[in-house]
C-alpha positions as a Markdown table, in Angstrom:
| # | Residue | x | y | z |
|---|---|---|---|---|
| 1 | Met | -45.6 | -15.4 | 101.2 |
| 2 | Ser | -46.7 | -12.0 | 99.7 |
| 3 | Leu | -47.8 | -12.3 | 96.1 |
| 4 | Lys | -48.6 | -9.9 | 93.3 |
| 5 | Ala | -52.3 | -9.1 | 93.4 |
| 6 | Asn | -54.5 | -10.7 | 90.8 |
| 7 | Pro | -58.0 | -9.6 | 90.0 |
| 8 | Arg | -59.7 | -12.4 | 91.8 |
| 9 | Arg | -57.7 | -12.0 | 95.0 |
| 10 | Lys | -58.2 | -8.2 | 94.9 |
| 11 | Thr | -61.9 | -8.8 | 94.7 |
| 12 | Leu | -61.8 | -11.0 | 97.7 |
| 13 | Gly | -59.6 | -8.4 | 99.5 |
| 14 | Arg | -62.3 | -5.7 | 98.9 |
| 15 | Lys | -64.9 | -8.0 | 100.3 |
| 16 | Ile | -62.8 | -8.6 | 103.4 |
| 17 | Ala | -62.2 | -4.9 | 103.9 |
| 18 | Ala | -65.9 | -4.0 | 103.4 |
| 19 | Ala | -67.0 | -6.7 | 105.9 |
| 20 | Arg | -64.4 | -5.5 | 108.4 |
| 21 | Ser | -65.6 | -1.9 | 108.0 |
| 22 | Gln | -69.2 | -3.0 | 108.4 |
| 23 | Ala | -68.3 | -4.8 | 111.6 |
| 24 | Gly | -66.6 | -1.6 | 112.9 |
| 25 | Met | -63.2 | -3.2 | 113.3 |
| 26 | Thr | -59.7 | -2.0 | 112.5 |
| 27 | Gln | -57.0 | -4.1 | 110.9 |
| 28 | Gly | -55.2 | -4.2 | 114.2 |
| 29 | Gln | -58.2 | -5.6 | 116.0 |
| 30 | Val | -58.6 | -8.3 | 113.3 |
| 31 | Ala | -54.9 | -9.2 | 113.6 |
| 32 | Lys | -55.2 | -9.5 | 117.3 |
| 33 | Ala | -58.3 | -11.7 | 117.1 |
| 34 | Leu | -56.7 | -14.1 | 114.6 |
| 35 | Lys | -53.3 | -13.9 | 116.2 |
| 36 | Val | -51.5 | -12.7 | 113.1 |
| 37 | Val | -49.5 | -9.5 | 112.4 |
| 38 | Gln | -51.4 | -6.5 | 111.1 |
| 39 | Ser | -49.4 | -6.5 | 107.8 |
| 40 | Thr | -50.9 | -10.0 | 107.1 |
| 41 | Val | -54.4 | -8.6 | 107.3 |
| 42 | Ser | -53.4 | -5.6 | 105.1 |
| 43 | Ala | -51.9 | -8.0 | 102.5 |
| 44 | Trp | -55.2 | -10.0 | 102.5 |
| 45 | Glu | -57.2 | -6.9 | 101.9 |
| 46 | Lys | -54.9 | -5.8 | 99.1 |
| 47 | Gly | -54.9 | -9.2 | 97.5 |
| 48 | Arg | -51.2 | -9.6 | 97.8 |
| 49 | Arg | -51.3 | -12.6 | 100.1 |
| 50 | Arg | -53.3 | -15.8 | 99.6 |
| 51 | Leu | -56.0 | -16.2 | 102.2 |
| 52 | Pro | -56.2 | -19.8 | 103.6 |
| 53 | Ser | -59.6 | -21.4 | 103.5 |
| 54 | Asp | -59.8 | -21.8 | 107.3 |
| 55 | Arg | -59.0 | -18.1 | 107.7 |
| 56 | Ala | -62.0 | -17.2 | 105.4 |
| 57 | Ala | -64.3 | -19.1 | 107.8 |
| 58 | Glu | -62.7 | -17.4 | 110.8 |
| 59 | Leu | -63.2 | -13.9 | 109.2 |
| 60 | Asp | -66.9 | -14.8 | 108.6 |
| 61 | Asp | -67.3 | -15.6 | 112.2 |
| 62 | Leu | -65.4 | -12.6 | 113.4 |
| 63 | Phe | -67.4 | -10.2 | 111.2 |
| 64 | Asp | -70.7 | -12.1 | 111.5 |
| 65 | Ser | -70.9 | -11.8 | 107.7 |
| 66 | Gly | -73.1 | -14.8 | 107.0 |
| 67 | Gly | -70.6 | -16.7 | 104.9 |
| 68 | Ala | -69.9 | -13.9 | 102.5 |
| 69 | Ile | -66.1 | -14.1 | 102.9 |
| 70 | Lys | -66.2 | -17.9 | 102.3 |
| 71 | Arg | -68.3 | -17.5 | 99.2 |
| 72 | Ala | -65.9 | -14.8 | 97.9 |
| 73 | Trp | -63.0 | -17.1 | 98.7 |
| 74 | Asn | -64.6 | -19.9 | 96.7 |
| 75 | Thr | -65.0 | -17.6 | 93.7 |
| 76 | Ala | -61.4 | -16.3 | 94.1 |
| 77 | Asn | -60.0 | -19.9 | 94.2 |
| 78 | Glu | -61.9 | -21.5 | 91.3 |
| 79 | Pro | -59.6 | -23.6 | 89.1 |
| 80 | Asp | -57.6 | -21.7 | 86.6 |
| 81 | Ala | -59.1 | -23.9 | 83.9 |
| 82 | Leu | -62.1 | -21.6 | 84.0 |
| 83 | Pro | -61.8 | -18.4 | 82.1 |
| 84 | Pro | -61.3 | -15.4 | 84.4 |
| 85 | Trp | -64.2 | -13.4 | 82.8 |
| 86 | Tyr | -66.6 | -16.1 | 83.9 |
| 87 | Thr | -66.3 | -15.0 | 87.5 |
| 88 | Glu | -65.7 | -11.3 | 86.7 |
| 89 | Val | -69.1 | -11.0 | 85.1 |
| 90 | Gly | -70.8 | -12.3 | 88.2 |
| 91 | Gln | -68.9 | -9.8 | 90.3 |
| 92 | Leu | -70.1 | -6.9 | 88.1 |
| 93 | Glu | -73.7 | -8.2 | 88.4 |
| 94 | Arg | -73.5 | -8.4 | 92.2 |
| 95 | Glu | -72.2 | -4.8 | 92.4 |
| 96 | Ala | -74.5 | -3.2 | 89.8 |
| 97 | Thr | -77.7 | -1.3 | 90.5 |
| 98 | Glu | -78.8 | -1.6 | 86.9 |
| 99 | Leu | -78.2 | -4.2 | 84.1 |
| 100 | Arg | -79.1 | -3.8 | 80.5 |
| 101 | Glu | -78.4 | -6.7 | 78.1 |
| 102 | Tyr | -79.0 | -7.4 | 74.5 |
| 103 | Gln | -78.7 | -11.0 | 73.1 |
| 104 | Pro | -79.4 | -12.0 | 69.5 |
| 105 | Leu | -78.6 | -15.7 | 69.8 |
| 106 | Ile | -79.2 | -17.1 | 73.3 |
| 107 | Phe | -80.9 | -16.3 | 76.6 |
| 108 | Pro | -78.6 | -14.2 | 78.8 |
| 109 | Gly | -76.5 | -16.1 | 81.3 |
| 110 | Leu | -78.2 | -14.3 | 84.2 |
| 111 | Ile | -81.6 | -15.8 | 83.5 |
| 112 | Gln | -80.7 | -19.3 | 82.2 |
| 113 | Cys | -82.1 | -22.3 | 84.0 |
| 114 | Glu | -79.6 | -25.0 | 84.9 |
| 115 | Ser | -80.6 | -27.5 | 82.1 |
| 116 | Tyr | -80.3 | -24.7 | 79.5 |
| 117 | Thr | -76.9 | -23.6 | 80.7 |
| 118 | Arg | -75.7 | -27.2 | 80.7 |
| 119 | Gly | -77.0 | -27.9 | 77.2 |
| 120 | Leu | -75.6 | -24.6 | 75.9 |
| 121 | Leu | -72.1 | -25.3 | 77.4 |
| 122 | Ala | -72.1 | -28.8 | 76.0 |
| 123 | Asp | -72.7 | -27.2 | 72.5 |
| 124 | Thr | -70.4 | -24.2 | 72.7 |
| 125 | Val | -67.3 | -25.5 | 74.7 |
| 126 | Pro | -67.1 | -29.2 | 73.8 |
| 127 | Trp | -63.4 | -29.2 | 74.7 |
| 128 | Phe | -64.3 | -28.7 | 78.4 |
| 129 | Ser | -64.4 | -31.7 | 80.7 |
| 130 | Pro | -67.6 | -32.8 | 82.5 |
| 131 | Lys | -66.0 | -31.5 | 85.8 |
| 132 | Glu | -65.3 | -28.1 | 84.2 |
| 133 | Ile | -68.8 | -27.9 | 82.8 |
| 134 | Asp | -70.2 | -28.6 | 86.3 |
| 135 | Gln | -68.1 | -25.8 | 87.7 |
| 136 | Met | -69.3 | -23.4 | 85.1 |
| 137 | Val | -72.9 | -24.3 | 85.6 |
| 138 | Thr | -72.5 | -23.9 | 89.4 |
| 139 | Leu | -71.0 | -20.4 | 89.0 |
| 140 | Arg | -73.7 | -19.3 | 86.5 |
| 141 | Met | -76.5 | -20.5 | 88.8 |
| 142 | Ala | -74.9 | -18.6 | 91.7 |
| 143 | Arg | -75.1 | -15.4 | 89.7 |
| 144 | Gln | -78.9 | -15.5 | 89.9 |
| 145 | Glu | -78.7 | -14.7 | 93.6 |
| 146 | Val | -78.9 | -11.0 | 92.7 |
| 147 | Leu | -82.4 | -11.6 | 91.3 |
| 148 | Glu | -83.6 | -13.0 | 94.6 |
| 149 | Arg | -82.5 | -10.1 | 96.7 |
| 150 | Gln | -85.1 | -8.4 | 98.9 |
| 151 | Glu | -83.1 | -5.2 | 99.0 |
| 152 | Asn | -80.8 | -3.5 | 96.5 |
| 153 | Arg | -81.9 | -5.8 | 93.7 |
| 154 | Pro | -80.6 | -4.5 | 90.4 |
| 155 | Leu | -83.0 | -3.2 | 87.7 |
| 156 | Val | -82.6 | -5.8 | 84.9 |
| 157 | Ser | -83.7 | -4.9 | 81.4 |
| 158 | Ile | -83.2 | -7.6 | 78.7 |
| 159 | Val | -83.8 | -7.4 | 74.9 |
| 160 | Val | -83.5 | -10.5 | 72.7 |
| 161 | Glu | -84.3 | -11.4 | 69.1 |
| 162 | Glu | -87.4 | -13.6 | 68.5 |
| 163 | Ala | -85.2 | -16.4 | 67.2 |
| 164 | Val | -83.8 | -16.9 | 70.8 |
| 165 | Leu | -87.2 | -18.1 | 71.9 |
| 166 | Arg | -87.1 | -21.0 | 69.4 |
| 167 | Arg | -83.4 | -21.9 | 69.3 |
| 168 | Ala | -82.9 | -25.2 | 71.1 |
| 169 | Val | -79.7 | -26.3 | 72.8 |
| 170 | Arg | -78.4 | -29.7 | 73.7 |
| 171 | Gly | -81.4 | -31.5 | 75.2 |
| 172 | Gly | -83.8 | -30.3 | 72.7 |
| 173 | Gln | -87.4 | -29.1 | 73.2 |
| 174 | Pro | -87.8 | -30.2 | 76.9 |
| 175 | Val | -84.9 | -27.9 | 77.8 |
| 176 | Leu | -86.2 | -25.0 | 75.8 |
| 177 | Ile | -89.6 | -25.4 | 77.4 |
| 178 | Glu | -88.1 | -25.3 | 80.8 |
| 179 | Gln | -86.1 | -22.2 | 79.9 |
| 180 | Leu | -89.2 | -20.4 | 78.6 |
| 181 | Thr | -91.1 | -21.4 | 81.7 |
| 182 | Ser | -88.3 | -20.0 | 83.9 |
| 183 | Val | -88.3 | -16.6 | 82.0 |
| 184 | Ile | -92.1 | -16.3 | 82.4 |
| 185 | Lys | -91.7 | -16.8 | 86.1 |
| 186 | Leu | -89.0 | -14.1 | 86.3 |
| 187 | Ile | -91.2 | -11.7 | 84.4 |
| 188 | Asp | -94.3 | -12.4 | 86.5 |
| 189 | Lys | -92.2 | -11.9 | 89.7 |
| 190 | Glu | -91.0 | -8.6 | 88.3 |
| 191 | Gln | -87.4 | -9.6 | 88.7 |
| 192 | Ile | -86.6 | -8.7 | 85.1 |
| 193 | Arg | -88.0 | -6.5 | 82.3 |
| 194 | Phe | -88.0 | -8.6 | 79.1 |
| 195 | Gln | -88.6 | -7.5 | 75.5 |
| 196 | Val | -88.4 | -9.3 | 72.2 |
| 197 | Ile | -87.5 | -7.9 | 68.8 |
| 198 | Pro | -89.9 | -9.6 | 66.3 |
| 199 | Ser | -88.3 | -11.4 | 63.4 |
| 200 | Asp | -90.2 | -9.1 | 61.0 |
| 201 | Ala | -88.9 | -5.8 | 62.5 |
| 202 | Glu | -87.9 | -3.4 | 59.7 |
| 203 | Cys | -85.0 | -2.0 | 61.6 |
| 204 | His | -82.2 | -4.3 | 62.9 |
| 205 | Pro | -79.8 | -2.3 | 65.0 |
| 206 | Gly | -78.3 | -5.3 | 66.9 |
| 207 | Gly | -76.0 | -6.4 | 64.1 |
| 208 | Ser | -72.9 | -5.6 | 66.1 |
| 209 | Gly | -73.6 | -8.5 | 68.5 |
| 210 | Pro | -74.5 | -9.0 | 72.2 |
| 211 | Phe | -73.5 | -6.5 | 74.8 |
| 212 | Cys | -74.3 | -5.6 | 78.4 |
| 213 | Ile | -74.3 | -2.3 | 80.3 |
| 214 | Tyr | -73.6 | -2.1 | 84.1 |
| 215 | Ala | -74.5 | 0.9 | 86.2 |
| 216 | Phe | -73.1 | 1.2 | 89.8 |
| 217 | Pro | -73.9 | 3.5 | 92.8 |
| 218 | Asp | -70.3 | 4.6 | 93.4 |
| 219 | Lys | -68.4 | 4.3 | 90.1 |
| 220 | Pro | -68.8 | 5.0 | 86.4 |
| 221 | Val | -70.9 | 2.9 | 84.1 |
| 222 | Val | -69.1 | 0.2 | 82.1 |
| 223 | Ala | -70.1 | -2.1 | 79.2 |
| 224 | Ser | -69.1 | -5.5 | 78.0 |
| 225 | Ala | -69.2 | -7.1 | 74.6 |
| 226 | Glu | -69.2 | -10.8 | 74.0 |
| 227 | His | -66.8 | -12.6 | 71.7 |
| 228 | Met | -65.8 | -16.2 | 71.1 |
| 229 | Lys | -63.4 | -16.4 | 74.0 |
| 230 | Gly | -65.5 | -14.5 | 76.6 |
| 231 | Glu | -66.3 | -10.9 | 77.3 |
| 232 | Ala | -64.3 | -7.7 | 76.8 |
| 233 | Leu | -65.0 | -4.9 | 79.3 |
| 234 | Met | -65.3 | -1.3 | 78.0 |
| 235 | Asp | -64.9 | 1.7 | 80.3 |
| 236 | Asp | -64.2 | 4.4 | 77.6 |
| 237 | Met | -67.0 | 7.0 | 78.1 |
| 238 | Met | -67.7 | 7.3 | 74.4 |
| 239 | Gln | -68.0 | 3.5 | 73.9 |
| 240 | Val | -70.3 | 3.1 | 76.9 |
| 241 | Gln | -72.5 | 6.0 | 75.5 |
| 242 | His | -72.7 | 4.3 | 72.2 |
| 243 | Cys | -73.8 | 1.0 | 73.9 |
| 244 | Ala | -76.5 | 2.9 | 75.9 |
| 245 | Met | -77.8 | 4.7 | 72.8 |
| 246 | Leu | -77.9 | 1.4 | 70.9 |
| 247 | Phe | -79.8 | -0.3 | 73.7 |
| 248 | Gly | -82.4 | 2.5 | 73.6 |
| 249 | Ile | -82.9 | 2.0 | 69.9 |
| 250 | Leu | -83.2 | -1.8 | 70.4 |
| 251 | Gln | -85.9 | -1.3 | 73.1 |
| 252 | Ala | -87.8 | 1.0 | 70.7 |
| 253 | Glu | -87.8 | -1.6 | 68.0 |
| 254 | Ala | -88.8 | -4.4 | 70.4 |
| 255 | Met | -92.3 | -5.5 | 71.4 |
| 256 | Ser | -93.7 | -4.1 | 74.7 |
| 257 | Pro | -92.9 | -6.2 | 77.8 |
| 258 | Arg | -96.6 | -7.4 | 78.0 |
| 259 | Ala | -96.6 | -8.4 | 74.3 |
| 260 | Ser | -93.2 | -10.1 | 74.7 |
| 261 | Arg | -94.5 | -12.2 | 77.6 |
| 262 | Glu | -97.5 | -13.2 | 75.5 |
| 263 | Leu | -95.2 | -14.3 | 72.7 |
| 264 | Ile | -93.2 | -16.4 | 75.1 |
| 265 | Arg | -96.3 | -18.0 | 76.4 |
| 266 | Lys | -97.6 | -18.8 | 72.9 |
| 267 | Thr | -94.2 | -20.2 | 71.9 |
| 268 | Lys | -94.1 | -22.4 | 74.9 |
| 269 | Glu | -97.7 | -23.7 | 74.2 |
| 270 | Val | -96.7 | -24.7 | 70.7 |
| 271 | Leu | -93.6 | -26.6 | 72.0 |
| 272 | Asp | -95.8 | -28.2 | 74.7 |
| 273 | Asp | -98.2 | -29.5 | 72.0 |
| 274 | Glu | -95.3 | -30.8 | 69.9 |
| 275 | Ala | -93.6 | -32.6 | 72.8 |
Protein backbone atom coordinates (compact mmCIF):
# COMPACT_ATOMS: atom_id res chain seq x y z
CA MET A 1 0.00 0.00 0.00
CA SER A 2 1.34 3.42 -0.94
CA LEU A 3 1.48 5.83 2.01
CA LYS A 4 1.99 9.53 2.51
CA ALA A 5 5.70 10.11 2.94
CA ASN A 6 6.91 10.91 6.44
CA PRO A 7 10.33 12.40 7.26
CA ARG A 8 11.88 9.15 8.40
CA ARG A 9 10.72 7.16 5.34
CA LYS A 10 11.85 9.99 3.05
CA THR A 11 15.29 9.87 4.64
CA LEU A 12 15.41 6.11 4.08
CA GLY A 13 14.27 6.64 0.49
CA ARG A 14 17.09 9.10 -0.16
CA LYS A 15 19.55 6.56 1.22
CA ILE A 16 18.19 3.90 -1.15
CA ALA A 17 18.35 6.23 -4.16
CA ALA A 18 21.90 7.28 -3.31
CA ALA A 19 23.06 3.68 -2.90
CA ARG A 20 21.40 2.69 -6.17
CA SER A 21 23.08 5.56 -7.98
CA GLN A 22 26.43 4.64 -6.42
CA ALA A 23 25.94 1.09 -7.68
CA GLY A 24 25.22 2.40 -11.18
CA MET A 25 21.77 0.82 -11.39
CA THR A 26 18.42 2.08 -12.65
CA GLN A 27 15.11 1.64 -10.88
CA GLY A 28 14.14 -0.81 -13.61
CA GLN A 29 17.19 -2.96 -12.97
CA VAL A 30 16.50 -2.99 -9.24
CA ALA A 31 12.88 -3.94 -9.87
CA LYS A 32 13.95 -6.82 -12.10
CA ALA A 33 16.50 -8.08 -9.58
CA LEU A 34 13.98 -8.04 -6.72
CA LYS A 35 11.08 -9.24 -8.92
CA VAL A 36 8.87 -6.23 -8.20
CA VAL A 37 7.39 -3.57 -10.46
CA GLN A 38 9.39 -0.39 -11.04
CA SER A 39 6.73 1.77 -9.38
CA THR A 40 7.39 -0.08 -6.12
CA VAL A 41 11.07 0.86 -6.21
CA SER A 42 10.09 4.45 -7.01
CA ALA A 43 7.67 4.49 -4.06
CA TRP A 44 10.41 3.22 -1.73
CA GLU A 45 12.77 5.96 -2.84
CA LYS A 46 10.10 8.64 -2.41
CA GLY A 47 9.17 7.33 1.04
CA ARG A 48 5.60 6.64 -0.04
CA ARG A 49 5.68 2.90 0.52
CA ARG A 50 6.91 1.07 3.58
CA LEU A 51 10.05 -0.95 2.86
CA PRO A 52 9.92 -4.46 4.39
CA SER A 53 12.88 -5.44 6.55
CA ASP A 54 13.90 -8.34 4.30
CA ARG A 55 13.88 -6.03 1.28
CA ALA A 56 16.31 -3.69 3.08
CA ALA A 57 18.73 -6.60 3.45
CA GLU A 58 18.26 -7.54 -0.22
CA LEU A 59 18.99 -3.98 -1.32
CA ASP A 60 22.17 -3.95 0.75
CA ASP A 61 23.30 -7.14 -1.01
CA LEU A 62 22.30 -5.81 -4.41
CA PHE A 63 24.11 -2.48 -3.96
CA ASP A 64 26.98 -3.93 -1.92
CA SER A 65 26.36 -1.06 0.51
CA GLY A 66 27.79 -2.67 3.63
CA GLY A 67 24.56 -2.66 5.63
CA ALA A 68 23.84 1.04 5.09
CA ILE A 69 20.27 0.41 3.91
CA LYS A 70 19.49 -1.84 6.88
CA ARG A 71 20.87 0.73 9.32
CA ALA A 72 18.78 3.43 7.66
CA TRP A 73 15.77 1.10 7.84
CA ASN A 74 16.34 0.60 11.58
CA THR A 75 16.42 4.36 12.11
CA ALA A 76 13.27 4.88 10.02
CA ASN A 77 11.39 2.23 11.97
CA GLU A 78 12.26 3.18 15.53
CA PRO A 79 9.17 3.04 17.79
CA ASP A 80 6.96 6.11 17.61
CA ALA A 81 7.40 6.54 21.37
CA LEU A 82 10.74 8.15 20.63
CA PRO A 83 10.57 11.81 19.63
CA PRO A 84 11.16 12.30 15.86
CA TRP A 85 13.84 14.96 16.48
CA TYR A 86 15.94 12.32 18.26
CA THR A 87 16.71 10.59 14.96
CA GLU A 88 16.61 13.76 12.83
CA VAL A 89 19.57 15.26 14.72
CA GLY A 90 21.61 12.16 13.97
CA GLN A 91 20.77 12.45 10.29
CA LEU A 92 21.92 16.08 10.21
CA GLU A 93 25.19 15.11 11.87
CA ARG A 94 25.81 12.33 9.35
CA GLU A 95 25.33 14.67 6.40
CA ALA A 96 27.18 17.71 7.79
CA THR A 97 30.72 18.75 6.93
CA GLU A 98 30.92 21.08 9.92
CA LEU A 99 29.18 21.15 13.32
CA ARG A 100 29.32 24.03 15.78
CA GLU A 101 27.57 23.57 19.12
CA TYR A 102 27.18 25.60 22.29
CA GLN A 103 25.99 23.99 25.52
CA PRO A 104 25.62 25.85 28.83
CA LEU A 105 24.28 22.94 30.92
CA ILE A 106 25.43 19.51 29.71
CA PHE A 107 27.95 17.84 27.44
CA PRO A 108 26.56 17.74 23.88
CA GLY A 109 24.88 14.51 22.86
CA LEU A 110 27.41 13.81 20.12
CA ILE A 111 30.27 13.42 22.64
CA GLN A 112 28.47 11.81 25.58
CA CYS A 113 29.74 8.47 26.87
CA GLU A 114 27.09 5.80 27.41
CA SER A 115 26.92 6.05 31.20
CA TYR A 116 26.55 9.84 31.02
CA THR A 117 23.76 9.58 28.46
CA ARG A 118 21.93 7.00 30.52
CA GLY A 119 22.27 9.03 33.71
CA LEU A 120 21.20 12.23 31.97
CA LEU A 121 18.11 10.61 30.46
CA ALA A 122 17.17 9.08 33.79
CA ASP A 123 17.19 12.61 35.23
CA THR A 124 15.53 14.51 32.38
CA VAL A 125 12.89 12.11 31.04
CA PRO A 126 11.80 10.09 34.11
CA TRP A 127 8.49 9.28 32.40
CA PHE A 128 10.27 7.10 29.81
CA SER A 129 10.33 3.34 30.35
CA PRO A 130 13.65 1.46 30.74
CA LYS A 131 13.14 0.05 27.22
CA GLU A 132 12.68 3.52 25.76
CA ILE A 133 15.75 4.76 27.62
CA ASP A 134 17.73 1.86 26.15
CA GLN A 135 16.56 2.79 22.65
CA MET A 136 17.51 6.43 23.10
CA VAL A 137 20.94 5.51 24.47
CA THR A 138 21.55 3.18 21.52
CA LEU A 139 20.62 5.89 19.02
CA ARG A 140 22.77 8.50 20.72
CA MET A 141 25.79 6.20 20.78
CA ALA A 142 25.28 5.40 17.08
CA ARG A 143 25.56 9.12 16.31
CA GLN A 144 29.23 9.01 17.30
CA GLU A 145 30.07 6.99 14.21
CA VAL A 146 30.64 10.30 12.42
CA LEU A 147 33.58 11.01 14.74
CA GLU A 148 35.23 7.72 13.79
CA ARG A 149 35.19 8.26 10.04
CA GLN A 150 38.51 8.03 8.27
CA GLU A 151 37.16 10.14 5.39
CA ASN A 152 34.68 13.01 5.28
CA ARG A 153 34.66 13.40 9.05
CA PRO A 154 32.92 16.64 10.00
CA LEU A 155 34.82 19.46 11.66
CA VAL A 156 33.30 19.59 15.15
CA SER A 157 33.69 22.72 17.30
CA ILE A 158 32.14 22.73 20.76
CA VAL A 159 31.87 25.48 23.38
CA VAL A 160 30.54 24.79 26.88
CA GLU A 161 30.29 26.68 30.15
CA GLU A 162 32.75 25.69 32.88
CA ALA A 163 29.88 24.47 35.09
CA VAL A 164 29.27 21.65 32.59
CA LEU A 165 32.57 20.07 33.66
CA ARG A 166 31.39 19.74 37.25
CA ARG A 167 27.67 19.04 36.87
CA ALA A 168 26.94 15.42 37.78
CA VAL A 169 24.09 13.33 36.40
CA ARG A 170 22.47 10.17 37.74
CA GLY A 171 25.35 7.94 38.81
CA GLY A 172 27.35 10.75 40.39
CA GLN A 173 31.09 11.34 40.26
CA PRO A 174 32.11 8.01 38.64
CA VAL A 175 29.94 8.84 35.62
CA LEU A 176 31.25 12.40 35.43
CA ILE A 177 34.86 11.15 35.61
CA GLU A 178 34.15 8.73 32.76
CA GLN A 179 32.66 11.55 30.71
CA LEU A 180 35.62 13.85 31.28
CA THR A 181 38.01 11.04 30.34
CA SER A 182 36.05 10.44 27.14
CA VAL A 183 36.22 14.13 26.17
CA ILE A 184 39.97 14.25 26.74
CA LYS A 185 40.39 11.25 24.43
CA LEU A 186 38.31 12.91 21.71
CA ILE A 187 40.42 16.07 22.02
CA ASP A 188 43.69 14.16 21.92
CA LYS A 189 42.58 12.20 18.84
CA GLU A 190 41.69 15.56 17.22
CA GLN A 191 38.13 14.42 16.61
CA ILE A 192 36.71 17.58 18.18
CA ARG A 193 37.76 21.14 18.95
CA PHE A 194 36.63 21.87 22.52
CA GLN A 195 36.58 25.18 24.39
CA VAL A 196 35.36 26.17 27.83
CA ILE A 197 33.97 29.56 28.86
CA PRO A 198 35.34 30.18 32.37
CA SER A 199 32.87 30.90 35.14
CA ASP A 200 34.49 34.28 35.79
CA ALA A 201 34.15 35.49 32.18
CA GLU A 202 33.03 39.12 32.13
CA CYS A 203 30.87 38.69 29.02
CA HIS A 204 28.16 36.03 28.92
CA PRO A 205 26.71 35.92 25.39
CA GLY A 206 25.16 32.44 25.77
CA GLY A 207 22.11 33.46 27.75
CA SER A 208 19.76 32.53 24.92
CA GLY A 209 20.44 28.83 25.48
CA PRO A 210 22.04 25.89 23.64
CA PHE A 211 22.17 25.76 19.86
CA CYS A 212 23.94 23.98 17.02
CA ILE A 213 24.92 25.00 13.49
CA TYR A 214 25.19 22.46 10.64
CA ALA A 215 27.04 23.13 7.39
CA PHE A 216 26.64 20.82 4.37
CA PRO A 217 28.47 20.35 1.08
CA ASP A 218 25.37 20.60 -1.10
CA LYS A 219 22.69 22.64 0.73
CA PRO A 220 22.32 25.77 2.87
CA VAL A 221 23.50 25.97 6.47
CA VAL A 222 20.84 25.28 9.12
CA ALA A 223 20.75 25.76 12.88
CA SER A 224 18.83 24.17 15.73
CA ALA A 225 17.89 25.42 19.17
CA GLU A 226 17.12 23.12 22.08
CA HIS A 227 13.99 23.40 24.18
CA MET A 228 12.22 21.25 26.74
CA LYS A 229 10.61 18.91 24.19
CA GLY A 230 13.49 18.58 21.76
CA GLU A 231 15.10 20.72 19.09
CA ALA A 232 13.65 23.26 16.67
CA LEU A 233 15.35 23.54 13.29
CA MET A 234 15.94 26.98 11.76
CA ASP A 235 16.69 27.52 8.09
CA ASP A 236 15.87 31.23 7.91
CA MET A 237 19.05 32.88 6.64
CA MET A 238 18.97 35.72 9.16
CA GLN A 239 18.41 33.39 12.13
CA VAL A 240 21.26 31.14 11.00
CA GLN A 241 23.55 34.16 10.59
CA HIS A 242 22.69 35.32 14.09
CA CYS A 243 23.61 31.87 15.46
CA ALA A 244 26.90 31.88 13.57
CA MET A 245 27.74 35.37 14.85
CA LEU A 246 26.88 34.39 18.42
CA PHE A 247 29.02 31.26 18.20
CA GLY A 248 31.98 33.36 17.11
CA ILE A 249 31.50 35.64 20.12
CA LEU A 250 31.29 32.61 22.43
CA GLN A 251 34.55 31.22 21.03
CA ALA A 252 36.22 34.58 21.62
CA GLU A 253 35.13 34.58 25.28
CA ALA A 254 36.19 30.95 25.79
CA MET A 255 39.57 29.64 26.85
CA SER A 256 41.86 28.32 24.12
CA PRO A 257 41.50 24.62 23.21
CA ARG A 258 44.80 23.84 24.97
CA ALA A 259 43.83 25.70 28.14
CA SER A 260 40.39 24.11 28.03
CA ARG A 261 41.89 20.62 27.87
CA GLU A 262 44.10 21.44 30.85
CA LEU A 263 41.08 22.60 32.83
CA ILE A 264 39.28 19.34 32.04
CA ARG A 265 42.33 17.37 33.15
CA LYS A 266 42.59 19.25 36.45
CA THR A 267 38.85 18.90 37.09
CA LYS A 268 39.10 15.16 36.52
CA GLU A 269 42.11 14.91 38.88
CA VAL A 270 40.15 16.63 41.66
CA LEU A 271 37.23 14.25 41.17
CA ASP A 272 39.60 11.26 41.12
CA ASP A 273 41.05 12.36 44.48
CA GLU A 274 37.57 12.77 45.97
CA ALA A 275 36.30 9.41 44.70
